[in-house]
Amino acid sequence: AQTVTQSQPEMSVQEAETVTLSCTYDTSESDYYLFWYKQPPSRQMILVIRQEAYKQQNATENRFSVNFQKAAKSFSLKISDSQLGDAAMYFCAYRSSFYGGSQGNLIFGKGTKLSVKP
Amino acid sequence: EAGVTQFPSHSVIEKGQTVTLRCDPISGHDNLYWYRRVMGKEIKFLLHFVKESKQDESGMPNNRFLAERTGGTYSTLKVQPAELEDSGVYFCASSQVPEGTQYFGPGTRLLVL
């Protein structure tokens, strides 16, 4: 079974600086998707960034980028120029690419709580 | 376009009582998922609907949990009778296709006393 591990329960970053959140996963599949979701306090979870395993190029979305290391099964999230609004719980998630059965569901890590200091 | 909505936002009940959670997916999204996060643990998958059919219910913890999606629109998740360990945040998500992005609702915080 696939697992996702986020080893940093909490992180802190100074406003305008860069922070990297770690995520590792375990799978025997060769094709899959990886996601970072963000849940601000008392608000709903939103997708930050998505990476297809078959793509070697790292995904980027504005100030958010990932470092996807398939061989190492690592998928870290880098937030550049951190803003106060980035303070949230960040969840790393895995999903198989095969349709049918249980493959539609997301497998989550425990999350990393990010604080941004002004 | 309205997002995924969930009702109620909070529920406090006593052990042995029944609670029903509701999820309204984004209009047109055939795929609806339920997840649960127990305090301090991972968000865990409960089940997946495709329209009104249960595609996968392998994450349902036991037969005290009953999910329905009559008509393929909104879904309900009933817990009967509730136990202390059922406390947590119940999330609903929807997507147009199974491989599509899942959009999450705000969650229902359930506390069983």
Short mmCIF file of C-alpha atoms in Angstrom, two decimals:
data_model
loop_
_atom_site.label_atom_id
_atom_site.label_comp_id
_atom_site.label_asym_id
_atom_site.label_seq_id
_atom_site.Cartn_x
_atom_site.Cartn_y
_atom_site.Cartn_z
CA ALA A 1 0.00 0.00 0.00
CA GLN A 2 1.10 3.53 -0.69
CA THR A 3 2.11 5.83 2.15
CA VAL A 4 2.94 9.52 2.40
CA THR A 5 5.20 10.95 5.08
CA GLN A 6 5.58 14.57 6.09
CA SER A 7 8.33 14.66 8.68
CA GLN A 8 7.90 18.30 9.71
CA PRO A 9 4.81 18.82 11.88
CA GLU A 10 5.51 22.56 12.07
CA MET A 11 7.61 25.04 10.18
CA SER A 12 8.16 28.75 10.45
CA VAL A 13 9.37 31.28 7.90
CA GLN A 14 10.01 35.00 7.89
CA GLU A 15 7.89 37.04 5.53
CA ALA A 16 9.54 37.45 2.12
CA GLU A 17 11.87 34.52 2.68
CA THR A 18 11.83 31.03 1.20
CA VAL A 19 10.76 27.84 2.91
CA THR A 20 10.78 24.21 1.81
CA LEU A 21 8.32 21.64 3.08
CA SER A 22 9.33 17.99 2.85
CA CYS A 23 7.30 15.03 1.65
CA THR A 24 8.35 11.49 0.94
CA TYR A 25 6.19 8.66 -0.28
CA ASP A 26 6.33 4.96 -0.82
CA THR A 27 4.85 3.16 -3.79
CA SER A 28 5.57 0.32 -6.15
CA GLU A 29 3.70 2.03 -8.97
CA SER A 30 5.51 3.78 -11.78
CA ASP A 31 2.77 6.17 -12.76
CA TYR A 32 0.95 8.36 -10.27
CA TYR A 33 0.15 11.92 -9.28
CA LEU A 34 1.41 14.00 -6.38
CA PHE A 35 -0.26 17.02 -4.89
CA TRP A 36 0.22 19.74 -2.36
CA TYR A 37 -2.94 21.05 -0.74
CA LYS A 38 -3.17 24.09 1.52
CA GLN A 39 -5.72 24.56 4.29
CA PRO A 40 -5.73 28.05 5.82
CA PRO A 41 -7.17 28.36 9.33
CA SER A 42 -10.93 27.82 9.33
CA ARG A 43 -11.03 27.64 5.57
CA GLN A 44 -11.30 24.88 3.05
CA MET A 45 -8.50 22.95 1.51
CA ILE A 46 -7.33 24.13 -1.88
CA LEU A 47 -4.96 22.63 -4.40
CA VAL A 48 -1.61 24.38 -4.56
CA ILE A 49 0.25 22.34 -7.11
CA ARG A 50 0.09 19.02 -8.92
CA GLN A 51 2.82 16.85 -10.43
CA GLU A 52 2.47 13.93 -12.82
CA ALA A 53 5.10 11.29 -12.12
CA TYR A 54 5.81 10.73 -15.81
CA LYS A 55 6.86 14.35 -16.21
CA GLN A 56 10.47 15.06 -15.39
CA GLN A 57 9.95 18.79 -15.25
CA ASN A 58 9.10 20.13 -11.84
CA ALA A 59 5.71 21.83 -11.57
CA THR A 60 5.54 25.50 -10.68
CA GLU A 61 2.68 27.81 -9.82
CA ASN A 62 3.78 31.39 -9.29
CA ARG A 63 5.68 31.43 -5.97
CA PHE A 64 5.15 27.73 -5.41
CA SER A 65 7.39 25.09 -6.94
CA VAL A 66 8.21 21.48 -6.27
CA ASN A 67 11.36 19.43 -6.27
CA PHE A 68 10.25 16.05 -7.54
CA GLN A 69 12.84 13.32 -7.15
CA LYS A 70 11.20 10.16 -8.45
CA ALA A 71 14.02 7.76 -7.65
CA ALA A 72 14.23 9.07 -4.11
CA LYS A 73 10.43 9.22 -3.83
CA SER A 74 10.64 12.75 -2.62
CA PHE A 75 8.28 15.64 -3.39
CA SER A 76 9.14 18.84 -1.57
CA LEU A 77 7.33 22.15 -1.86
CA LYS A 78 9.21 25.41 -2.05
CA ILE A 79 7.44 28.65 -1.26
CA SER A 80 9.34 31.72 -2.39
CA ASP A 81 8.80 35.26 -1.13
CA SER A 82 6.57 33.99 1.66
CA GLN A 83 3.50 36.05 2.47
CA LEU A 84 1.34 36.23 5.57
CA GLY A 85 -1.45 34.58 3.60
CA ASP A 86 0.71 31.50 3.11
CA ALA A 87 0.21 30.56 6.75
CA ALA A 88 -1.73 27.32 6.66
CA MET A 89 -1.64 23.59 7.05
CA TYR A 90 0.00 22.00 4.02
CA PHE A 91 -0.82 18.46 3.03
CA CYS A 92 1.11 16.31 0.61
CA ALA A 93 -1.01 13.73 -1.20
CA TYR A 94 -0.58 10.81 -3.59
CA ARG A 95 -2.96 9.32 -6.11
CA SER A 96 -2.57 6.37 -8.42
CA SER A 97 -2.99 7.10 -12.09
CA PHE A 98 -5.03 4.02 -12.86
CA TYR A 99 -8.77 4.46 -13.18
CA GLY A 100 -11.12 2.16 -11.36
CA GLY A 101 -11.33 0.55 -7.96
CA SER A 102 -9.65 2.51 -5.22
CA GLN A 103 -7.39 4.47 -7.50
CA GLY A 104 -9.38 7.69 -7.46
CA ASN A 105 -8.79 8.46 -3.84
CA LEU A 106 -6.03 10.60 -2.36
CA ILE A 107 -3.56 9.33 0.21
CA PHE A 108 -2.43 12.10 2.52
CA GLY A 109 0.45 12.84 4.82
CA LYS A 110 -0.16 14.17 8.31
CA GLY A 111 0.43 17.74 7.26
CA THR A 112 2.87 20.52 8.07
CA LYS A 113 1.68 23.63 9.84
CA LEU A 114 3.41 26.65 8.36
CA SER A 115 3.64 29.92 10.28
CA VAL A 116 4.74 33.13 8.60
CA LYS A 117 6.35 35.78 10.77
CA PRO A 118 5.98 39.45 9.80
CA GLU B 1 -19.57 28.85 -9.54
CA ALA B 2 -20.35 27.56 -6.04
CA GLY B 3 -17.77 25.31 -4.44
CA VAL B 4 -18.29 22.18 -2.43
CA THR B 5 -20.45 22.86 0.59
CA GLN B 6 -20.91 20.83 3.73
CA PHE B 7 -23.48 20.98 6.47
CA PRO B 8 -23.30 21.32 9.40
CA SER B 9 -19.97 22.99 9.97
CA HIS B 10 -19.87 21.65 13.53
CA SER B 11 -21.74 18.97 15.39
CA VAL B 12 -21.50 17.95 19.02
CA ILE B 13 -23.38 14.80 19.99
CA GLU B 14 -23.34 12.23 22.75
CA LYS B 15 -22.12 8.72 22.32
CA GLY B 16 -24.89 6.52 20.99
CA GLN B 17 -26.67 9.28 19.11
CA THR B 18 -27.04 9.56 15.38
CA VAL B 19 -25.59 12.27 13.19
CA THR B 20 -26.05 12.92 9.49
CA LEU B 21 -23.54 14.96 7.52
CA ARG B 22 -24.37 16.43 4.17
CA CYS B 23 -22.20 17.31 1.19
CA ASP B 24 -23.20 19.24 -1.91
CA PRO B 25 -20.60 18.82 -4.65
CA ILE B 26 -19.84 21.26 -7.40
CA SER B 27 -22.61 21.10 -9.98
CA GLY B 28 -21.81 18.62 -12.71
CA HIS B 29 -19.22 16.73 -10.72
CA ASP B 30 -20.06 13.06 -10.94
CA ASN B 31 -17.33 12.00 -8.54
CA LEU B 32 -17.81 12.59 -4.84
CA TYR B 33 -15.42 11.53 -2.10
CA TRP B 34 -15.64 11.42 1.67
CA TYR B 35 -12.54 11.67 3.83
CA ARG B 36 -11.98 11.91 7.57
CA ARG B 37 -9.22 13.38 9.68
CA VAL B 38 -8.99 12.18 13.23
CA MET B 39 -7.04 14.51 15.53
CA GLY B 40 -3.31 14.36 14.88
CA LYS B 41 -3.57 11.78 12.15
CA GLU B 42 -3.68 11.67 8.39
CA ILE B 43 -6.71 12.50 6.34
CA LYS B 44 -8.12 9.11 5.43
CA PHE B 45 -10.28 8.13 2.50
CA LEU B 46 -13.71 6.76 3.35
CA LEU B 47 -15.53 6.24 0.06
CA HIS B 48 -16.02 7.32 -3.52
CA PHE B 49 -19.26 7.78 -5.42
CA VAL B 50 -19.60 7.96 -9.17
CA LYS B 51 -22.99 9.54 -9.64
CA GLU B 52 -25.24 7.56 -7.30
CA SER B 53 -23.12 4.41 -7.26
CA LYS B 54 -20.50 3.52 -4.68
CA GLN B 55 -17.32 3.05 -6.67
CA ASP B 56 -15.16 2.25 -3.67
CA GLU B 57 -16.10 2.06 -0.01
CA SER B 58 -12.98 0.33 1.22
CA GLY B 59 -12.21 3.12 3.69
CA MET B 60 -15.47 2.95 5.61
CA PRO B 61 -14.47 2.00 9.17
CA ASN B 62 -17.47 -0.18 10.05
CA ASN B 63 -21.16 -0.69 9.49
CA ARG B 64 -22.11 2.21 11.75
CA PHE B 65 -21.32 4.44 8.80
CA LEU B 66 -23.79 4.70 5.95
CA ALA B 67 -23.28 6.90 2.91
CA GLU B 68 -25.85 7.67 0.28
CA ARG B 69 -26.05 9.75 -2.84
CA THR B 70 -29.57 9.45 -4.12
CA GLY B 71 -30.03 10.98 -7.53
CA GLY B 72 -26.33 11.51 -7.92
CA THR B 73 -26.36 15.01 -6.51
CA TYR B 74 -25.76 15.65 -2.82
CA SER B 75 -24.50 12.98 -0.48
CA THR B 76 -25.15 12.17 3.15
CA LEU B 77 -22.98 10.32 5.61
CA LYS B 78 -24.80 8.94 8.62
CA VAL B 79 -23.10 7.68 11.74
CA GLN B 80 -25.33 5.49 13.88
CA PRO B 81 -24.69 4.98 16.74
CA ALA B 82 -21.80 7.40 17.14
CA GLU B 83 -18.78 6.37 19.21
CA LEU B 84 -16.07 8.51 20.80
CA GLU B 85 -13.51 7.48 18.17
CA ASP B 86 -15.73 8.89 15.41
CA SER B 87 -14.74 12.41 16.45
CA GLY B 88 -12.83 14.28 13.79
CA VAL B 89 -13.23 16.41 10.71
CA TYR B 90 -15.17 14.93 7.83
CA PHE B 91 -14.28 16.29 4.43
CA CYS B 92 -16.12 15.94 1.19
CA ALA B 93 -14.53 16.47 -2.21
CA SER B 94 -15.77 16.34 -5.77
CA SER B 95 -14.26 16.08 -9.22
CA GLN B 96 -15.57 15.97 -12.75
CA VAL B 97 -13.66 12.81 -13.60
CA PRO B 98 -11.81 10.39 -11.31
CA GLU B 99 -8.43 11.58 -12.54
CA GLY B 100 -9.41 15.22 -12.21
CA THR B 101 -8.59 17.66 -9.45
CA GLN B 102 -10.56 17.08 -6.29
CA TYR B 103 -12.15 20.19 -4.83
CA PHE B 104 -12.72 20.06 -1.11
CA GLY B 105 -15.46 21.37 1.09
CA PRO B 106 -14.76 23.15 4.38
CA GLY B 107 -15.38 20.02 6.41
CA THR B 108 -17.70 19.11 9.27
CA ARG B 109 -16.15 18.99 12.72
CA LEU B 110 -17.77 16.18 14.66
CA LEU B 111 -17.28 15.82 18.38
CA VAL B 112 -18.72 12.79 20.13
CA LEU B 113 -18.88 13.12 23.92
#
